[in-house]
Coordinates of C-alpha atoms in Angstrom, one line a residue:
Chain A
M1 CA 121.8 37.2 81.5
K2 CA 120.9 35.1 78.5
N3 CA 119.3 36.5 75.4
N4 CA 116.6 33.8 75.4
S5 CA 115.0 35.6 78.2
L6 CA 114.4 38.6 76.1
G7 CA 111.8 37.5 73.7
S8 CA 111.7 39.0 70.3
I9 CA 114.1 41.7 69.6
V10 CA 113.9 44.4 66.9
A11 CA 117.2 45.4 65.5
P12 CA 118.1 49.1 65.5
Q13 CA 117.9 51.0 62.2
D14 CA 121.6 50.8 61.7
D15 CA 123.1 50.6 58.2
E16 CA 124.4 47.2 59.0
H17 CA 121.4 46.0 60.8
K18 CA 118.3 47.0 58.9
T19 CA 116.6 43.7 59.5
T20 CA 114.1 42.7 62.1
Q21 CA 114.6 39.7 64.2
E22 CA 112.6 36.7 64.5
S23 CA 110.2 35.7 67.2
H24 CA 111.3 33.1 69.7
E25 CA 109.3 30.6 71.6
H26 CA 111.3 30.0 74.7
S27 CA 110.7 26.7 76.3
E28 CA 113.9 27.3 78.3
S29 CA 113.4 30.9 78.9
D30 CA 114.4 32.3 82.3
A31 CA 111.3 34.3 82.6
G32 CA 109.1 31.9 80.7
H33 CA 107.8 34.5 78.3
E34 CA 106.5 33.8 74.9
V35 CA 106.7 36.9 72.8
A36 CA 105.8 37.5 69.2
G37 CA 108.1 39.6 67.1
H38 CA 108.8 40.6 63.6
E39 CA 110.2 38.4 61.0
K40 CA 111.8 39.3 57.8
D41 CA 112.5 35.9 56.2
A42 CA 111.1 32.5 56.7
H43 CA 114.3 31.0 58.0
D44 CA 114.5 27.9 60.1
H45 CA 114.7 29.8 63.4
D46 CA 114.8 26.8 65.6
E47 CA 118.2 26.0 64.4
H48 CA 119.3 29.5 64.8
D49 CA 117.9 29.5 68.3
E50 CA 119.9 26.5 69.1
D51 CA 123.0 28.2 67.9
D52 CA 122.2 31.3 69.8
H53 CA 121.5 29.4 73.0
D54 CA 124.6 27.4 72.7
H55 CA 126.5 30.5 72.2
V56 CA 125.1 32.3 75.2
E57 CA 125.2 29.4 77.5
D58 CA 128.9 28.9 76.6
G59 CA 129.4 32.5 77.5
D60 CA 131.2 33.0 74.2
H61 CA 131.2 36.6 73.2
D62 CA 133.8 36.3 70.7
H63 CA 132.6 38.1 67.5
D64 CA 134.5 35.7 65.4
H65 CA 132.8 32.6 66.7
D66 CA 132.4 29.8 64.3
H67 CA 128.8 28.9 63.5
D68 CA 128.2 26.6 60.6
H69 CA 125.3 28.2 58.8
D70 CA 126.1 26.7 55.5
G71 CA 124.4 23.5 56.3
H72 CA 121.0 25.1 56.8
G73 CA 120.5 25.9 53.2
H74 CA 118.7 29.1 54.0
G75 CA 119.7 32.5 52.7
G76 CA 123.2 33.7 52.1
D77 CA 126.2 33.7 54.4
S78 CA 126.2 37.5 54.8
E79 CA 122.6 37.5 56.0
T80 CA 123.2 34.8 58.6
A81 CA 126.3 36.4 59.7
T82 CA 124.4 39.6 60.2
T83 CA 121.8 37.9 62.3
D84 CA 124.4 36.2 64.4
E85 CA 126.2 39.5 64.9
W86 CA 122.9 41.1 66.0
N87 CA 122.3 38.3 68.5
D88 CA 125.8 38.9 69.8
G89 CA 125.0 42.5 70.0
V90 CA 121.9 41.8 72.0
D91 CA 124.0 39.8 74.4
L92 CA 126.4 42.7 74.7
A93 CA 123.5 45.2 75.1
M94 CA 122.2 43.2 78.0
G95 CA 125.7 42.9 79.3
Y96 CA 126.0 46.6 78.9
Y97 CA 122.8 47.8 80.6
L98 CA 123.0 45.4 83.5
S99 CA 126.7 45.1 83.8
P100 CA 128.3 46.5 87.0
D101 CA 130.5 48.7 84.8
S102 CA 127.6 50.3 83.1
L103 CA 125.4 50.7 86.2
I104 CA 128.2 52.0 88.3
G105 CA 129.2 54.2 85.4
H106 CA 126.0 56.2 85.7
V107 CA 126.5 56.7 89.4
Q108 CA 130.2 57.3 89.9
D109 CA 132.2 60.4 89.3
S110 CA 133.1 61.3 85.7
D111 CA 134.6 63.9 83.5
H112 CA 131.2 64.7 82.0
F113 CA 127.5 65.0 82.7
E114 CA 125.2 62.6 81.1
L115 CA 122.4 63.9 78.9
P116 CA 119.5 62.1 77.4
A117 CA 120.5 60.6 74.0
F118 CA 118.3 58.5 71.7
P119 CA 118.8 56.0 70.4
P120 CA 121.2 54.9 73.2
W121 CA 123.7 53.4 70.8
G122 CA 125.5 54.2 67.7
E123 CA 126.0 57.9 66.8
G124 CA 123.6 59.0 69.5
M125 CA 125.8 57.8 72.3
S126 CA 128.5 60.3 71.7
K127 CA 126.1 63.1 71.9
G128 CA 124.8 62.3 75.3
K129 CA 127.5 64.0 77.2
L130 CA 128.4 67.4 78.5
S131 CA 132.1 67.4 79.0
I132 CA 133.8 69.3 81.8
P133 CA 136.7 71.4 80.7
Q134 CA 139.9 69.8 82.1
I135 CA 142.8 71.7 83.6
S136 CA 145.3 69.2 82.2
P137 CA 143.8 67.0 79.5
Y138 CA 144.3 63.3 79.6
T139 CA 147.6 62.4 78.1
D140 CA 147.1 58.7 78.0
E141 CA 144.5 57.8 75.4
S142 CA 144.5 54.6 73.5
P143 CA 142.7 54.6 70.2
M144 CA 140.2 51.8 69.6
M145 CA 140.4 50.6 66.1
G146 CA 137.5 49.5 64.0
E147 CA 137.4 46.6 61.6
N148 CA 138.3 48.8 58.7
G149 CA 141.2 50.3 60.5
S150 CA 139.5 53.6 61.5
V151 CA 139.6 55.0 65.0
W152 CA 136.1 54.9 66.4
A153 CA 136.7 55.7 70.0
Y154 CA 139.5 56.5 72.4
Q155 CA 140.1 54.6 75.6
K156 CA 140.9 57.1 78.3
N157 CA 143.2 55.5 80.7
D158 CA 143.8 56.3 84.3
F159 CA 145.0 59.7 85.3
V160 CA 148.7 60.2 84.9
G161 CA 150.4 60.9 88.2
P162 CA 149.1 60.8 91.7
V163 CA 147.4 64.2 91.7
T164 CA 146.3 65.8 88.5
F165 CA 143.6 68.2 89.8
Q166 CA 141.1 67.3 87.1
P167 CA 137.7 68.9 87.9
T168 CA 135.1 66.2 87.7
K169 CA 131.3 66.1 87.7
F170 CA 131.2 65.8 91.5
V171 CA 133.6 68.7 91.9
V172 CA 131.3 70.8 89.8
L173 CA 128.3 69.6 91.7
E174 CA 130.0 70.5 95.0
L175 CA 130.6 74.0 93.7
I176 CA 126.9 74.2 92.6
G177 CA 125.9 72.8 96.0
A178 CA 128.1 75.3 97.8
L179 CA 126.6 78.2 95.8
I180 CA 123.1 77.0 96.5
V181 CA 123.8 76.8 100.2
A182 CA 125.3 80.3 100.2
A183 CA 122.5 81.7 98.0
I184 CA 120.0 80.5 100.6
F185 CA 121.6 81.2 103.9
I186 CA 123.2 84.6 103.2
P187 CA 119.7 86.1 102.4
Y188 CA 118.2 84.2 105.3
A189 CA 120.8 85.7 107.6
K190 CA 119.9 89.2 106.4
R191 CA 116.3 88.5 107.1
I192 CA 116.7 87.4 110.7
K193 CA 119.8 89.4 111.6
S194 CA 117.9 92.0 113.7
G195 CA 116.0 89.3 115.5
N196 CA 113.0 89.4 113.2
R197 CA 111.2 86.3 112.5
P198 CA 111.3 85.0 108.9
V199 CA 108.3 85.6 106.7
G200 CA 107.2 83.1 104.1
R201 CA 106.9 79.4 103.8
F202 CA 110.4 78.8 102.4
W203 CA 112.2 80.9 105.0
N204 CA 110.2 79.4 107.8
V205 CA 111.2 75.9 106.6
I206 CA 114.9 77.0 106.6
D207 CA 114.4 78.6 110.0
V208 CA 112.9 75.4 111.4
M209 CA 115.8 73.3 110.0
V210 CA 118.4 75.8 111.4
C211 CA 116.8 75.8 114.8
Y212 CA 116.3 72.0 114.7
I213 CA 120.0 71.4 114.0
R214 CA 121.0 73.7 116.8
D215 CA 118.5 72.4 119.4
E216 CA 118.3 68.7 118.5
V217 CA 121.7 68.0 117.0
A218 CA 124.4 70.4 118.2
V219 CA 123.2 71.0 121.8
P220 CA 122.5 67.4 122.7
G221 CA 125.7 66.2 121.1
I222 CA 128.2 68.8 122.2
G223 CA 126.5 70.4 125.2
S224 CA 124.7 73.7 125.6
A225 CA 127.8 75.4 126.9
D226 CA 130.0 74.6 123.9
A227 CA 127.5 74.0 121.1
K228 CA 127.4 77.6 120.0
R229 CA 131.1 77.6 119.0
F230 CA 130.6 74.6 116.7
L231 CA 127.2 75.6 115.3
P232 CA 128.6 77.1 112.1
F233 CA 130.6 73.9 111.4
I234 CA 127.6 71.6 112.1
W235 CA 125.3 73.8 110.1
T236 CA 127.7 73.8 107.1
I237 CA 128.1 70.1 107.3
F238 CA 124.4 69.4 107.4
F239 CA 123.2 71.8 104.7
F240 CA 126.1 71.0 102.4
V241 CA 125.6 67.3 102.7
L242 CA 121.8 67.7 102.3
T243 CA 122.2 69.9 99.2
L244 CA 124.6 67.4 97.6
N245 CA 122.2 64.6 98.4
L246 CA 119.3 66.4 96.9
L247 CA 121.2 67.4 93.9
G248 CA 121.7 63.7 93.3
M249 CA 118.0 63.3 92.8
V250 CA 118.0 65.7 89.8
P251 CA 118.1 63.6 86.6
G252 CA 121.3 64.2 84.7
L253 CA 123.3 65.4 87.7
G254 CA 124.6 63.0 90.4
A255 CA 125.1 62.6 94.1
A256 CA 128.5 63.9 94.9
T257 CA 128.1 62.2 98.3
G258 CA 128.0 58.9 96.4
S259 CA 131.8 59.3 96.0
I260 CA 134.1 58.1 98.8
S261 CA 136.5 61.0 97.8
V262 CA 133.9 63.6 98.7
T263 CA 132.7 62.0 101.9
A264 CA 136.3 61.3 102.9
A265 CA 137.0 65.0 102.6
L266 CA 134.0 65.8 104.8
A267 CA 135.1 63.1 107.3
I268 CA 138.7 64.5 107.3
S269 CA 137.3 67.9 108.1
V270 CA 135.4 66.5 111.0
F271 CA 138.4 64.6 112.1
F272 CA 140.6 67.7 112.2
V273 CA 137.9 69.7 114.0
V274 CA 137.6 66.9 116.6
M275 CA 141.4 66.7 117.0
A276 CA 141.8 70.4 117.2
T277 CA 139.0 70.7 119.7
G278 CA 140.4 68.0 122.0
I279 CA 143.9 69.3 121.8
K280 CA 142.8 72.8 122.5
K281 CA 140.8 71.6 125.5
M282 CA 143.3 69.3 127.1
G283 CA 146.6 69.9 125.3
F284 CA 148.2 67.3 123.0
A285 CA 149.4 65.1 125.8
G286 CA 146.1 65.4 127.6
F287 CA 144.1 64.5 124.6
V288 CA 146.3 61.5 123.8
K289 CA 146.1 60.4 127.4
A290 CA 142.3 61.0 127.5
Q291 CA 141.8 58.4 124.8
A292 CA 142.2 55.7 127.5
P293 CA 139.4 55.7 130.1
H294 CA 140.0 55.9 133.8
L295 CA 139.9 52.5 135.4
D296 CA 139.6 51.8 139.1
I297 CA 141.2 48.3 139.0
N298 CA 144.2 46.5 140.3
P299 CA 147.3 48.5 139.3
V300 CA 149.0 45.5 137.8
V301 CA 146.0 44.7 135.6
K302 CA 145.7 48.3 134.8
I303 CA 149.3 48.4 133.4
I304 CA 148.3 45.7 131.1
L305 CA 144.8 46.8 130.2
V306 CA 145.2 50.5 129.8
P307 CA 147.7 50.4 126.9
M308 CA 145.5 47.9 125.1
I309 CA 142.4 50.0 125.6
W310 CA 144.2 53.1 124.6
A311 CA 145.4 51.5 121.4
I312 CA 141.8 50.3 120.6
E313 CA 140.4 53.8 121.4
V314 CA 143.0 55.5 119.2
F315 CA 142.3 53.0 116.4
G316 CA 138.6 53.6 117.0
L317 CA 139.1 57.3 116.6
F318 CA 140.3 56.8 113.1
I319 CA 137.8 54.1 112.3
K320 CA 134.7 56.0 113.4
H321 CA 135.7 58.9 111.1
A322 CA 136.3 56.5 108.3
V323 CA 132.9 54.9 108.9
L324 CA 131.4 58.4 108.9
A325 CA 132.6 58.7 105.3
V326 CA 131.7 55.2 104.2
R327 CA 128.2 55.3 105.7
L328 CA 127.2 58.4 103.7
F329 CA 128.9 57.2 100.6
A330 CA 127.4 53.8 100.7
N331 CA 123.9 54.9 101.4
M332 CA 123.8 57.5 98.6
F333 CA 125.7 55.3 96.2
A334 CA 123.5 52.2 96.9
G335 CA 120.3 54.2 96.5
H336 CA 121.2 55.6 93.1
L337 CA 122.5 52.2 92.1
V338 CA 119.1 50.7 92.8
V339 CA 117.4 53.4 90.7
G340 CA 120.0 52.6 88.0
V341 CA 119.2 48.9 88.0
F342 CA 115.5 49.6 87.7
I343 CA 116.0 52.0 84.8
A344 CA 118.4 49.5 83.2
F345 CA 115.4 47.1 82.9
I346 CA 113.9 49.6 80.5
G347 CA 117.0 49.6 78.4
V348 CA 117.1 45.8 78.4
T349 CA 113.5 45.4 77.3
W350 CA 113.2 48.5 75.2
H351 CA 113.0 46.6 71.9
T352 CA 110.9 43.8 73.2
S353 CA 107.2 43.6 73.9
L354 CA 108.1 43.1 77.6
I355 CA 108.6 46.8 77.7
W356 CA 104.8 47.3 78.0
G357 CA 104.9 45.5 81.4
V358 CA 108.4 46.3 82.6
G359 CA 108.2 50.0 81.6
P360 CA 105.2 51.0 83.9
A361 CA 106.5 48.7 86.7
V362 CA 109.9 50.3 86.5
I363 CA 108.4 53.8 86.5
V364 CA 106.3 53.0 89.6
A365 CA 109.3 51.3 91.3
T366 CA 111.6 54.2 90.5
I367 CA 109.2 56.8 91.9
A368 CA 108.9 54.7 95.1
V369 CA 112.7 54.4 95.4
N370 CA 113.2 58.1 94.7
V371 CA 110.7 58.9 97.5
L372 CA 112.8 56.7 99.7
E373 CA 115.9 58.4 98.4
L374 CA 114.5 61.7 99.4
L375 CA 114.0 60.5 102.9
V376 CA 117.5 59.0 102.9
A377 CA 119.0 62.3 101.7
F378 CA 117.6 64.0 104.8
I379 CA 118.4 61.1 107.2
Q380 CA 122.0 60.8 106.0
A381 CA 122.6 64.5 106.3
Y382 CA 121.1 64.4 109.8
V383 CA 123.2 61.3 110.8
F384 CA 126.4 62.9 109.5
A385 CA 125.8 66.1 111.4
F386 CA 124.6 64.3 114.5
L387 CA 127.7 62.0 114.6
T388 CA 129.9 65.0 114.0
S389 CA 128.3 66.6 117.0
L390 CA 128.8 63.5 119.1
F391 CA 132.5 63.2 118.1
I392 CA 133.1 66.9 118.9
G393 CA 131.2 66.4 122.2
A394 CA 133.3 63.3 123.0
A395 CA 136.5 65.3 122.3
I396 CA 135.4 68.1 124.7
H397 CA 134.0 65.7 127.4
P398 CA 136.2 62.6 127.2
H399 CA 134.9 59.5 129.0
Chain B
M1 CA 129.6 48.2 64.6
L2 CA 127.0 47.8 67.3
N3 CA 129.2 45.5 69.2
Q4 CA 132.1 47.9 68.9
S5 CA 129.9 50.8 70.1
L6 CA 128.7 49.0 73.1
A7 CA 132.1 47.7 74.0
G8 CA 133.4 51.1 73.6
L9 CA 130.7 52.4 75.9
I10 CA 131.8 50.1 78.6
A11 CA 135.4 50.9 78.0
S12 CA 135.3 54.6 77.3
G13 CA 134.9 57.5 79.6
A14 CA 137.1 58.9 82.3
A15 CA 135.0 57.4 85.0
S16 CA 136.6 56.4 88.3
P17 CA 135.4 53.5 90.4
P18 CA 133.3 54.7 93.3
L19 CA 135.6 53.2 96.0
E20 CA 138.7 54.7 94.4
L21 CA 139.9 57.5 96.7
R22 CA 140.9 60.2 94.2
V23 CA 143.2 62.7 95.9
D24 CA 142.4 65.5 93.5
T25 CA 138.7 65.2 94.1
L26 CA 139.3 64.9 97.9
I27 CA 141.4 68.1 97.8
F28 CA 138.9 69.9 95.7
S29 CA 136.2 68.8 98.2
L30 CA 138.2 70.0 101.1
L31 CA 138.8 73.4 99.5
I32 CA 135.2 73.8 98.5
F33 CA 134.0 72.9 102.0
A34 CA 136.5 75.1 103.7
G35 CA 135.6 78.0 101.4
L36 CA 131.9 77.5 102.0
L37 CA 132.5 77.3 105.7
A38 CA 134.5 80.5 105.6
V39 CA 132.0 82.4 103.5
L40 CA 129.0 81.2 105.5
F41 CA 130.8 81.9 108.8
K42 CA 131.2 85.5 107.8
F43 CA 128.1 86.3 105.9
A44 CA 125.6 83.8 107.2
W45 CA 126.3 81.9 110.4
T46 CA 127.5 84.8 112.5
P47 CA 124.5 87.0 111.6
I48 CA 122.2 84.1 112.0
V49 CA 123.5 83.3 115.5
E50 CA 123.2 87.0 116.3
G51 CA 119.7 87.1 114.9
L52 CA 118.6 83.9 116.7
D53 CA 120.1 85.3 119.9
A54 CA 118.4 88.6 119.4
R55 CA 115.2 86.8 118.7
E56 CA 115.5 84.6 121.7
K57 CA 116.4 87.6 123.9
R58 CA 113.4 89.4 122.5
M59 CA 111.2 86.4 123.2
V60 CA 112.5 86.1 126.7
D61 CA 112.0 89.8 127.3
D62 CA 108.6 89.6 125.8
I63 CA 107.7 86.7 128.0
E64 CA 109.1 88.5 131.0
A65 CA 107.2 91.7 130.1
A66 CA 104.1 89.6 129.5
R67 CA 104.5 88.0 133.0
I68 CA 105.0 91.4 134.6
A69 CA 102.0 92.8 132.7
K70 CA 99.9 89.9 133.8
E71 CA 100.9 90.4 137.4
Q72 CA 100.0 94.0 137.1
A73 CA 96.8 93.3 135.4
E74 CA 95.9 90.8 138.1
A75 CA 96.7 93.3 140.8
Q76 CA 94.6 95.9 139.1
L77 CA 91.8 93.4 138.6
T78 CA 91.9 92.6 142.3
A79 CA 91.9 96.3 143.2
Y80 CA 89.0 96.9 140.8
Q81 CA 87.1 94.0 142.2
E82 CA 87.6 95.4 145.7
K83 CA 86.6 98.8 144.5
M84 CA 83.5 97.3 142.9
A85 CA 82.7 95.5 146.1
G86 CA 83.1 98.9 148.0
A87 CA 81.1 100.7 145.4
D88 CA 78.3 98.3 145.9
G89 CA 78.1 99.0 149.7
E90 CA 78.4 102.7 149.1
A91 CA 75.6 102.6 146.6
S92 CA 73.4 100.6 148.9
A93 CA 74.1 103.2 151.7
L94 CA 73.4 106.0 149.3
I95 CA 70.2 104.4 148.2
A96 CA 69.1 103.8 151.8
E97 CA 70.0 107.4 152.8
A98 CA 68.1 108.7 149.8
K99 CA 65.2 106.6 150.7
S100 CA 65.3 107.8 154.3
T101 CA 65.6 111.4 153.1
A102 CA 62.8 110.9 150.7
N103 CA 60.6 109.5 153.4
D104 CA 61.4 112.4 155.7
A105 CA 60.7 114.9 153.0
K106 CA 57.5 113.0 152.2
E107 CA 56.3 113.0 155.8
K108 CA 57.2 116.7 156.3
I109 CA 55.5 117.7 153.1
M110 CA 52.5 115.6 154.1
A111 CA 52.4 117.3 157.5
E112 CA 52.8 120.7 156.1
A113 CA 50.1 120.0 153.5
A114 CA 47.8 118.7 156.2
A115 CA 48.4 121.7 158.5
E116 CA 47.9 124.1 155.5
A117 CA 44.7 122.3 154.6
Q118 CA 43.5 122.6 158.2
K119 CA 44.3 126.3 158.3
T120 CA 42.6 126.8 155.0
R121 CA 39.6 124.9 156.3
E122 CA 39.5 126.9 159.5
R123 CA 39.9 130.1 157.6
A124 CA 37.1 129.1 155.2
L125 CA 34.9 128.2 158.1
A126 CA 35.6 131.5 159.8
E127 CA 34.9 133.3 156.6
I128 CA 31.7 131.4 156.1
E129 CA 30.6 132.2 159.7
A130 CA 31.4 135.8 159.2
A131 CA 29.6 135.9 156.0
K132 CA 26.6 134.1 157.6
T133 CA 26.6 136.6 160.4
A134 CA 26.7 139.5 158.0
A135 CA 24.0 138.0 155.9
V136 CA 21.8 137.5 159.0
R137 CA 22.4 141.1 160.1
D138 CA 21.6 142.4 156.7
L139 CA 18.4 140.3 156.6
A140 CA 17.4 141.4 160.0
E141 CA 18.0 145.1 159.2
S142 CA 16.1 144.7 156.0
S143 CA 13.2 142.9 157.8
V144 CA 13.1 145.5 160.6
D145 CA 13.1 148.3 158.1
S146 CA 10.2 146.7 156.3
A147 CA 8.4 145.9 159.5
V148 CA 8.9 149.4 160.8
S149 CA 7.8 150.9 157.6
L150 CA 4.7 148.7 157.7
A151 CA 4.0 149.3 161.3
G152 CA 4.4 153.0 160.9
S153 CA 2.0 153.1 158.1
I154 CA -0.4 151.1 160.2
V155 CA -0.2 153.1 163.4
G156 CA 0.5 156.4 161.8
R157 CA 3.4 157.1 163.8
S158 CA 6.8 157.6 162.6
L159 CA 9.6 155.9 164.4
D160 CA 12.7 157.9 165.0
K161 CA 16.2 156.6 164.7
S162 CA 16.5 155.4 168.2
D163 CA 13.3 153.4 168.0
H164 CA 14.5 152.0 164.8
S165 CA 17.7 150.8 166.3
A166 CA 16.0 149.3 169.3
L167 CA 13.7 147.4 167.1
I168 CA 16.6 146.0 165.1
E169 CA 18.4 144.9 168.1
K170 CA 15.3 143.3 169.5
S171 CA 14.5 141.6 166.2
L172 CA 18.0 140.3 165.9
E173 CA 17.9 138.9 169.4
Q174 CA 14.6 137.3 168.7
F175 CA 15.9 136.0 165.3
T176 CA 18.9 134.6 166.8
T177 CA 17.0 133.1 169.7
G178 CA 14.3 131.8 167.4
A179 CA 16.8 130.5 165.0

């Protein structure tokens, strides 16, 4: 995005940037906005704008770019350099808020929880984190040196080794989710253990969901004769996924199901249950053989077709479990990414007068998307549990 | 400084790409899920299944009991209805019998009353006749006495008792005949 789409920009109250920026009239603006701003000096802004536009259009983010401000005859070199640096900063700020790295960074797994921090730059940024204690700290950190030679940040590189067992935000959220599920269903079990009906709105809602998963997910997918054996697994899958999905809607937390690592773990669990069920039912050889359907065709053709179909079916067995993981991950990740994009618009327009239009629109849009996300949270948990039931049912009753 | 901070923001942090399959997170997830499944299986799902089964059994039993109770109630209702229908006939018979008895009693009482009244009337008439006869006799005797007394004083002859009685009888006869 180009900075000429921003309108006027007010510089942050930084020691090095205690100026306010000029207003722009953007004939070439992407959004076509004309926004008034603050102005400290009566510079020749048109020429500055040209420099800025050229700079942006060239995509040159080099801080040491060479602008010839001496020829303008306005102000000193240091002041012009400060303005240019600020414009570069604006480019970078926009690049930050709307860059894939930044947007995904708020959604993906991390070693810390994000907390509100204002202003969202400078010193405030380092405070907006709640770090998760690490079992084995990162050993590969590269210091990032400032202009004066001081270390101002550390680049944490990839984990060292294939498995380091670092607890991350999503792992913590999974633990929280598991505790929530246990804290709900153990008391619920005590309430209905003797066959009593639950009393109270909350427990009735839980009761309805429990019975719905049993009657509308497990029994149709697995069959009434075998469903009871797999109910605990189906219930755990559904309520654990649902809780993780809903935790993702809490600001400052995150959707653990928006990580392929987490959904893969759940899909692997399903895969093992499906395999174990099929092998227990038919034996290993029987289960392997059952992957190919029975065909009443010419024996010669059958010899050719059956191995091919068998290979496709076995391949499909793996694929459908992988898709189970990807479906949940993609839905949750995409939903939160959309919310992130909307909110990023606030960051981009925060220091412009556009914020008065963009801000309310973003709030409304974010609320609408969150309502949709709430629906998606339930739907995806249902889909995951239902497909799990179908896979188990298919293993018990092959073809 | 701003540029550096923002660049640092992008570069810093131990974030992992969303599509990166992190083995440690996957293993943690498997352990957490397995642990949750084990805990819930023992402390939640098993009691819940038992509770739901017990509730369903209770509901089935209650429905069966309700069905039986309904059948019994219907049978009782039929019996009561039949009884009520019988009671209606019995009541009608009782009422008819009572009416008949009442009519008989009425007629008997009326007849007895009439007979009694007749007897009373006859007795009264007899008494009246007797009283009349006695009164006539007394009157005749008194008249004879007076007449005899008067006649005696006129003729100067005293009538003895036999004459007296003959005169009375004669007077009575004449009185009765004359009357």
